[in-house]
XYZ file of C-alpha atoms in Angstrom:
71
model
C 45.866 -21.726 5.027
C 43.036 -20.271 3.002
C 41.806 -21.896 -0.183
C 39.396 -20.285 -2.525
C 37.471 -21.643 -5.498
C 39.527 -19.431 -7.692
C 42.598 -21.481 -6.734
C 41.126 -24.657 -8.152
C 39.183 -24.569 -11.445
C 37.396 -27.860 -10.609
C 35.814 -26.703 -7.344
C 32.394 -25.059 -7.527
C 31.982 -24.637 -3.781
C 33.597 -25.555 -0.460
C 31.485 -26.674 2.475
C 32.982 -25.945 5.837
C 32.301 -27.082 9.399
C 31.529 -24.776 12.362
C 35.244 -23.910 12.771
C 35.567 -22.939 9.046
C 37.564 -26.029 8.057
C 36.802 -27.404 4.614
C 35.061 -30.742 4.998
C 33.415 -31.152 1.531
C 33.937 -29.970 -1.986
C 31.218 -29.457 -4.598
C 32.198 -30.371 -8.180
C 30.074 -30.387 -11.284
C 28.976 -33.866 -12.451
C 31.198 -33.749 -15.601
C 34.312 -32.998 -13.581
C 33.448 -35.692 -11.035
C 33.033 -38.317 -13.751
C 36.318 -37.341 -15.335
C 38.070 -37.712 -11.969
C 36.517 -41.132 -11.449
C 37.663 -42.260 -14.886
C 41.199 -40.998 -14.201
C 41.277 -43.011 -10.902
C 39.942 -46.117 -12.644
C 42.537 -45.716 -15.380
C 45.311 -45.377 -12.803
C 44.103 -48.494 -10.994
C 43.973 -50.460 -14.182
C 47.497 -49.281 -15.006
C 48.717 -50.477 -11.591
C 46.993 -53.813 -12.010
C 48.508 -54.269 -15.488
C 51.969 -53.501 -14.132
C 51.564 -56.066 -11.341
C 51.003 -58.859 -13.865
C 53.081 -57.744 -16.804
C 55.718 -60.540 -16.237
C 53.160 -63.348 -15.824
C 52.618 -65.951 -18.503
C 49.217 -65.375 -20.132
C 46.611 -68.138 -19.827
C 44.499 -69.512 -22.585
C 40.706 -69.082 -22.123
C 40.415 -72.735 -21.119
C 43.244 -72.410 -18.550
C 41.709 -69.231 -17.114
C 38.253 -70.811 -16.769
C 39.916 -73.816 -15.089
C 41.653 -71.493 -12.659
C 38.408 -69.682 -11.863
C 36.600 -73.017 -11.220
C 39.366 -74.152 -8.841
C 39.106 -70.890 -6.781
C 35.317 -71.028 -6.455
C 35.549 -74.002 -4.128
């Protein structure tokens, strides 16, 4: 399978190994930062879904929980 930079608008350059297999991809910094933000947003979404049915704690309760887990 051959991939070219025209196939992916985000890729600036492919770096290949001695056998010609793609091992690295060069992105511009703006694209890289947007991808990181998207991954962080997705992770936050998953974390929020995991706790959506939990009862919220007051600030005092949350601080007490944190103190108990530090020991």
